Amino acid sequence: MSYKIDNQLAEQITRLQPALASLPDFTPGNPLEWRNRANALYRLINQQFPEYEGIRTQDIHLPLPDKQLMARRYSPENRLTRGIVLYIHGGGGVAGSVSLYDKIVGNYVSQSRVEFLSLEYGLSPETSGLAQTEQVIAALHWLRENSAQLDIDPSRIVLMGDSGGGGIVASAALLALTHSITLAGLVMVYPMLNHQVAEITPELASLLSISTDEIETAWRARLGNDVDKTALPFVSPSAATSLAGLPPTFIDVGELDLFCQACFDWASRSVAAGIPTEFHLYSGVNHGFELLAPLSEKARMAFELRSQAIQRMAGQA
């Protein structure tokens, strides 16, 4: 099969190539080196996004039984609704941070005019994949319990995440069913759903923006040595036997993404389970395409479609 990368994305990658080539080295199997490399990439990405005006931010500390989690609240001046998005950042579950995602989240807040709470969840291997999912559940409980003080509608909480964060969103949505937590919707941006990493063809390998080695390293860090099979879906959500009961779902992915097939399979299963599902497959782009080339036509389309989904789920008046 012959693949072709989007012209605008290809041109931007060419411009970024000197900086991409200077990213720190990564040894397969070493999640801390992967973190160092990924965070350097996020710092490069941040240079492409502006500062957003008309957004008030506040750092909050959410109490857990054994610690506190920082979260950053983003409140647009022209708030559209009392709904809120709980955002789980990307980075394979081993990298990324609220700070590194500040401009990315700001972009969604600016476009959607919906409040966001970006969660500083624990990273693997220091924090297990199951504990990451449980931290999201704790944040959902906190939002519901403090909804009056926060002036938000607890029936309009949307879970959103990209890449590794998108996979944690899917796992948290499954676990939320056992906690009787009702969600207004899921927005999953090329989520990392399946610990059984897809095989790739030589034709596709050269166009990927993330490698099999990187993703396998992240999964090993998140899964650890021994995961109870009954808990596996709460770390690797594709292992779930049923998606029934999940909220309305938006999912998108690029044609040249290592996660493409897993995302397509999830969308198909979601439709079969009777879940209102919106799925977008963007031709000629790979993982993180809209972060690498945010001014490209495909990126603008993706940001707009996601923002529209956020508005609908959060209860646009």
PDB file of N, CA and C in Angstrom, residues 74-129:
ATOM      1  N   TYR A  74      -9.098  26.512  33.948  1.00  0.00           N
ATOM      2  CA  TYR A  74      -9.107  27.530  32.897  1.00  0.00           C
ATOM      3  C   TYR A  74     -10.543  28.037  32.749  1.00  0.00           C
ATOM      4  N   SER A  75     -10.739  29.323  32.994  1.00  0.00           N
ATOM      5  CA  SER A  75     -12.076  29.901  32.930  1.00  0.00           C
ATOM      6  C   SER A  75     -12.105  31.011  31.890  1.00  0.00           C
ATOM      7  N   PRO A  76     -12.804  30.800  30.764  1.00  0.00           N
ATOM      8  CA  PRO A  76     -12.888  31.853  29.752  1.00  0.00           C
ATOM      9  C   PRO A  76     -13.800  32.974  30.210  1.00  0.00           C
ATOM     10  N   GLU A  77     -13.459  34.189  29.855  1.00  0.00           N
ATOM     11  CA  GLU A  77     -14.283  35.342  30.243  1.00  0.00           C
ATOM     12  C   GLU A  77     -15.685  35.247  29.663  1.00  0.00           C
ATOM     13  N   ASN A  78     -15.801  34.708  28.462  1.00  0.00           N
ATOM     14  CA  ASN A  78     -17.100  34.604  27.786  1.00  0.00           C
ATOM     15  C   ASN A  78     -17.621  33.167  27.858  1.00  0.00           C
ATOM     16  N   ARG A  79     -17.667  32.610  29.066  1.00  0.00           N
ATOM     17  CA  ARG A  79     -18.056  31.215  29.263  1.00  0.00           C
ATOM     18  C   ARG A  79     -19.395  30.911  28.612  1.00  0.00           C
ATOM     19  N   LEU A  80     -19.414  29.820  27.857  1.00  0.00           N
ATOM     20  CA  LEU A  80     -20.585  29.462  27.072  1.00  0.00           C
ATOM     21  C   LEU A  80     -21.608  28.672  27.882  1.00  0.00           C
ATOM     22  N   THR A  81     -21.130  27.921  28.878  1.00  0.00           N
ATOM     23  CA  THR A  81     -21.968  26.975  29.597  1.00  0.00           C
ATOM     24  C   THR A  81     -21.370  26.737  30.981  1.00  0.00           C
ATOM     25  N   ARG A  82     -22.145  26.127  31.869  1.00  0.00           N
ATOM     26  CA  ARG A  82     -21.630  25.748  33.185  1.00  0.00           C
ATOM     27  C   ARG A  82     -21.012  24.360  33.172  1.00  0.00           C
ATOM     28  N   GLY A  83     -20.925  23.762  31.987  1.00  0.00           N
ATOM     29  CA  GLY A  83     -20.218  22.495  31.873  1.00  0.00           C
ATOM     30  C   GLY A  83     -18.715  22.696  32.017  1.00  0.00           C
ATOM     31  N   ILE A  84     -17.984  21.590  32.201  1.00  0.00           N
ATOM     32  CA  ILE A  84     -16.531  21.668  32.353  1.00  0.00           C
ATOM     33  C   ILE A  84     -15.890  20.420  31.747  1.00  0.00           C
ATOM     34  N   VAL A  85     -14.681  20.588  31.245  1.00  0.00           N
ATOM     35  CA  VAL A  85     -13.913  19.484  30.680  1.00  0.00           C
ATOM     36  C   VAL A  85     -12.784  19.140  31.641  1.00  0.00           C
ATOM     37  N   LEU A  86     -12.698  17.868  32.051  1.00  0.00           N
ATOM     38  CA  LEU A  86     -11.546  17.383  32.805  1.00  0.00           C
ATOM     39  C   LEU A  86     -10.553  16.843  31.782  1.00  0.00           C
ATOM     40  N   TYR A  87      -9.396  17.509  31.677  1.00  0.00           N
ATOM     41  CA  TYR A  87      -8.432  17.183  30.616  1.00  0.00           C
ATOM     42  C   TYR A  87      -7.277  16.349  31.172  1.00  0.00           C
ATOM     43  N   ILE A  88      -6.962  15.265  30.453  1.00  0.00           N
ATOM     44  CA  ILE A  88      -5.878  14.362  30.815  1.00  0.00           C
ATOM     45  C   ILE A  88      -4.828  14.437  29.705  1.00  0.00           C
ATOM     46  N   HIS A  89      -3.689  15.018  30.029  1.00  0.00           N
ATOM     47  CA  HIS A  89      -2.681  15.307  29.001  1.00  0.00           C
ATOM     48  C   HIS A  89      -2.031  14.043  28.437  1.00  0.00           C
ATOM     49  N   GLY A  90      -1.449  14.200  27.256  1.00  0.00           N
ATOM     50  CA  GLY A  90      -0.761  13.108  26.598  1.00  0.00           C
ATOM     51  C   GLY A  90       0.656  12.924  27.110  1.00  0.00           C
ATOM     52  N   GLY A  91       1.358  11.985  26.462  1.00  0.00           N
ATOM     53  CA  GLY A  91       2.718  11.658  26.857  1.00  0.00           C
ATOM     54  C   GLY A  91       2.883  10.189  27.184  1.00  0.00           C
ATOM     55  N   GLY A  92       1.953   9.356  26.694  1.00  0.00           N
ATOM     56  CA  GLY A  92       2.073   7.922  26.898  1.00  0.00           C
ATOM     57  C   GLY A  92       1.892   7.472  28.331  1.00  0.00           C
ATOM     58  N   GLY A  93       1.457   8.378  29.203  1.00  0.00           N
ATOM     59  CA  GLY A  93       1.338   8.053  30.614  1.00  0.00           C
ATOM     60  C   GLY A  93       2.661   8.113  31.348  1.00  0.00           C
ATOM     61  N   VAL A  94       3.747   8.422  30.636  1.00  0.00           N
ATOM     62  CA  VAL A  94       5.077   8.500  31.258  1.00  0.00           C
ATOM     63  C   VAL A  94       5.694   9.890  31.122  1.00  0.00           C
ATOM     64  N   ALA A  95       5.085  10.776  30.351  1.00  0.00           N
ATOM     65  CA  ALA A  95       5.654  12.102  30.086  1.00  0.00           C
ATOM     66  C   ALA A  95       4.533  13.136  30.051  1.00  0.00           C
ATOM     67  N   GLY A  96       4.929  14.401  29.838  1.00  0.00           N
ATOM     68  CA  GLY A  96       3.958  15.478  29.776  1.00  0.00           C
ATOM     69  C   GLY A  96       3.639  16.025  31.158  1.00  0.00           C
ATOM     70  N   SER A  97       2.972  17.171  31.181  1.00  0.00           N
ATOM     71  CA  SER A  97       2.581  17.810  32.435  1.00  0.00           C
ATOM     72  C   SER A  97       1.535  18.875  32.143  1.00  0.00           C
ATOM     73  N   VAL A  98       0.901  19.358  33.189  1.00  0.00           N
ATOM     74  CA  VAL A  98      -0.044  20.460  33.049  1.00  0.00           C
ATOM     75  C   VAL A  98       0.656  21.676  32.449  1.00  0.00           C
ATOM     76  N   SER A  99       1.851  21.963  32.912  1.00  0.00           N
ATOM     77  CA  SER A  99       2.590  23.126  32.418  1.00  0.00           C
ATOM     78  C   SER A  99       2.934  22.991  30.943  1.00  0.00           C
ATOM     79  N   LEU A 100       3.387  21.809  30.536  1.00  0.00           N
ATOM     80  CA  LEU A 100       3.754  21.605  29.134  1.00  0.00           C
ATOM     81  C   LEU A 100       2.535  21.643  28.220  1.00  0.00           C
ATOM     82  N   TYR A 101       1.354  21.413  28.787  1.00  0.00           N
ATOM     83  CA  TYR A 101       0.116  21.428  28.000  1.00  0.00           C
ATOM     84  C   TYR A 101      -0.656  22.739  28.156  1.00  0.00           C
ATOM     85  N   ASP A 102      -0.048  23.717  28.806  1.00  0.00           N
ATOM     86  CA  ASP A 102      -0.770  24.942  29.121  1.00  0.00           C
ATOM     87  C   ASP A 102      -1.327  25.622  27.867  1.00  0.00           C
ATOM     88  N   LYS A 103      -0.505  25.772  26.854  1.00  0.00           N
ATOM     89  CA  LYS A 103      -0.967  26.446  25.633  1.00  0.00           C
ATOM     90  C   LYS A 103      -1.907  25.560  24.819  1.00  0.00           C
ATOM     91  N   ILE A 104      -1.688  24.262  24.840  1.00  0.00           N
ATOM     92  CA  ILE A 104      -2.566  23.345  24.106  1.00  0.00           C
ATOM     93  C   ILE A 104      -3.976  23.392  24.692  1.00  0.00           C
ATOM     94  N   VAL A 105      -4.066  23.319  26.020  1.00  0.00           N
ATOM     95  CA  VAL A 105      -5.374  23.409  26.674  1.00  0.00           C
ATOM     96  C   VAL A 105      -5.965  24.803  26.468  1.00  0.00           C
ATOM     97  N   GLY A 106      -5.127  25.826  26.561  1.00  0.00           N
ATOM     98  CA  GLY A 106      -5.609  27.187  26.332  1.00  0.00           C
ATOM     99  C   GLY A 106      -6.247  27.360  24.970  1.00  0.00           C
ATOM    100  N   ASN A 107      -5.703  26.674  23.980  1.00  0.00           N
ATOM    101  CA  ASN A 107      -6.273  26.732  22.632  1.00  0.00           C
ATOM    102  C   ASN A 107      -7.702  26.189  22.619  1.00  0.00           C
ATOM    103  N   TYR A 108      -7.917  25.038  23.294  1.00  0.00           N
ATOM    104  CA  TYR A 108      -9.262  24.457  23.339  1.00  0.00           C
ATOM    105  C   TYR A 108     -10.226  25.355  24.115  1.00  0.00           C
ATOM    106  N   VAL A 109      -9.753  25.935  25.204  1.00  0.00           N
ATOM    107  CA  VAL A 109     -10.611  26.831  25.995  1.00  0.00           C
ATOM    108  C   VAL A 109     -10.997  28.045  25.174  1.00  0.00           C
ATOM    109  N   SER A 110     -10.032  28.610  24.454  1.00  0.00           N
ATOM    110  CA  SER A 110     -10.282  29.789  23.637  1.00  0.00           C
ATOM    111  C   SER A 110     -11.285  29.500  22.527  1.00  0.00           C
ATOM    112  N   GLN A 111     -11.143  28.330  21.891  1.00  0.00           N
ATOM    113  CA  GLN A 111     -12.033  27.998  20.772  1.00  0.00           C
ATOM    114  C   GLN A 111     -13.425  27.590  21.234  1.00  0.00           C
ATOM    115  N   SER A 112     -13.508  26.813  22.327  1.00  0.00           N
ATOM    116  CA  SER A 112     -14.797  26.260  22.747  1.00  0.00           C
ATOM    117  C   SER A 112     -15.564  27.177  23.700  1.00  0.00           C
ATOM    118  N   ARG A 113     -14.816  28.055  24.416  1.00  0.00           N
ATOM    119  CA  ARG A 113     -15.401  28.918  25.454  1.00  0.00           C
ATOM    120  C   ARG A 113     -16.026  28.084  26.579  1.00  0.00           C
ATOM    121  N   VAL A 114     -15.417  26.937  26.844  1.00  0.00           N
ATOM    122  CA  VAL A 114     -15.849  26.041  27.914  1.00  0.00           C
ATOM    123  C   VAL A 114     -14.722  25.944  28.938  1.00  0.00           C
ATOM    124  N   GLU A 115     -15.079  25.860  30.208  1.00  0.00           N
ATOM    125  CA  GLU A 115     -14.071  25.723  31.256  1.00  0.00           C
ATOM    126  C   GLU A 115     -13.362  24.367  31.166  1.00  0.00           C
ATOM    127  N   PHE A 116     -12.078  24.360  31.542  1.00  0.00           N
ATOM    128  CA  PHE A 116     -11.285  23.136  31.589  1.00  0.00           C
ATOM    129  C   PHE A 116     -10.634  23.017  32.968  1.00  0.00           C
ATOM    130  N   LEU A 117     -10.432  21.792  33.397  1.00  0.00           N
ATOM    131  CA  LEU A 117      -9.584  21.486  34.541  1.00  0.00           C
ATOM    132  C   LEU A 117      -8.556  20.466  34.057  1.00  0.00           C
ATOM    133  N   SER A 118      -7.293  20.877  33.998  1.00  0.00           N
ATOM    134  CA  SER A 118      -6.206  20.028  33.505  1.00  0.00           C
ATOM    135  C   SER A 118      -5.523  19.370  34.696  1.00  0.00           C
ATOM    136  N   LEU A 119      -5.479  18.029  34.702  1.00  0.00           N
ATOM    137  CA  LEU A 119      -5.057  17.268  35.878  1.00  0.00           C
ATOM    138  C   LEU A 119      -3.588  16.866  35.799  1.00  0.00           C
ATOM    139  N   GLU A 120      -2.857  17.117  36.882  1.00  0.00           N
ATOM    140  CA  GLU A 120      -1.451  16.708  36.995  1.00  0.00           C
ATOM    141  C   GLU A 120      -1.414  15.313  37.631  1.00  0.00           C
ATOM    142  N   TYR A 121      -1.798  14.312  36.851  1.00  0.00           N
ATOM    143  CA  TYR A 121      -1.819  12.940  37.367  1.00  0.00           C
ATOM    144  C   TYR A 121      -0.386  12.397  37.466  1.00  0.00           C
ATOM    145  N   GLY A 122      -0.209  11.369  38.275  1.00  0.00           N
ATOM    146  CA  GLY A 122       1.105  10.772  38.445  1.00  0.00           C
ATOM    147  C   GLY A 122       1.560  10.019  37.202  1.00  0.00           C
ATOM    148  N   LEU A 123       2.833  10.098  36.886  1.00  0.00           N
ATOM    149  CA  LEU A 123       3.385   9.452  35.702  1.00  0.00           C
ATOM    150  C   LEU A 123       3.976   8.091  36.046  1.00  0.00           C
ATOM    151  N   SER A 124       3.954   7.203  35.073  1.00  0.00           N
ATOM    152  CA  SER A 124       4.607   5.903  35.205  1.00  0.00           C
ATOM    153  C   SER A 124       6.083   6.045  34.809  1.00  0.00           C
ATOM    154  N   PRO A 125       6.975   5.234  35.376  1.00  0.00           N
ATOM    155  CA  PRO A 125       6.689   4.059  36.203  1.00  0.00           C
ATOM    156  C   PRO A 125       6.453   4.359  37.674  1.00  0.00           C
ATOM    157  N   GLU A 126       6.635   5.617  38.119  1.00  0.00           N
ATOM    158  CA  GLU A 126       6.455   5.922  39.537  1.00  0.00           C
ATOM    159  C   GLU A 126       5.020   5.668  39.987  1.00  0.00           C
ATOM    160  N   THR A 127       4.066   5.902  39.104  1.00  0.00           N
ATOM    161  CA  THR A 127       2.645   5.678  39.380  1.00  0.00           C
ATOM    162  C   THR A 127       2.134   4.633  38.400  1.00  0.00           C
ATOM    163  N   SER A 128       1.472   3.610  38.893  1.00  0.00           N
ATOM    164  CA  SER A 128       0.991   2.552  38.002  1.00  0.00           C
ATOM    165  C   SER A 128      -0.134   3.056  37.103  1.00  0.00           C
ATOM    166  N   GLY A 129      -0.353   2.344  36.016  1.00  0.00           N
ATOM    167  CA  GLY A 129      -1.435   2.710  35.111  1.00  0.00           C
ATOM    168  C   GLY A 129      -2.791   2.673  35.790  1.00  0.00           C
TER     169      GLY A 129
END
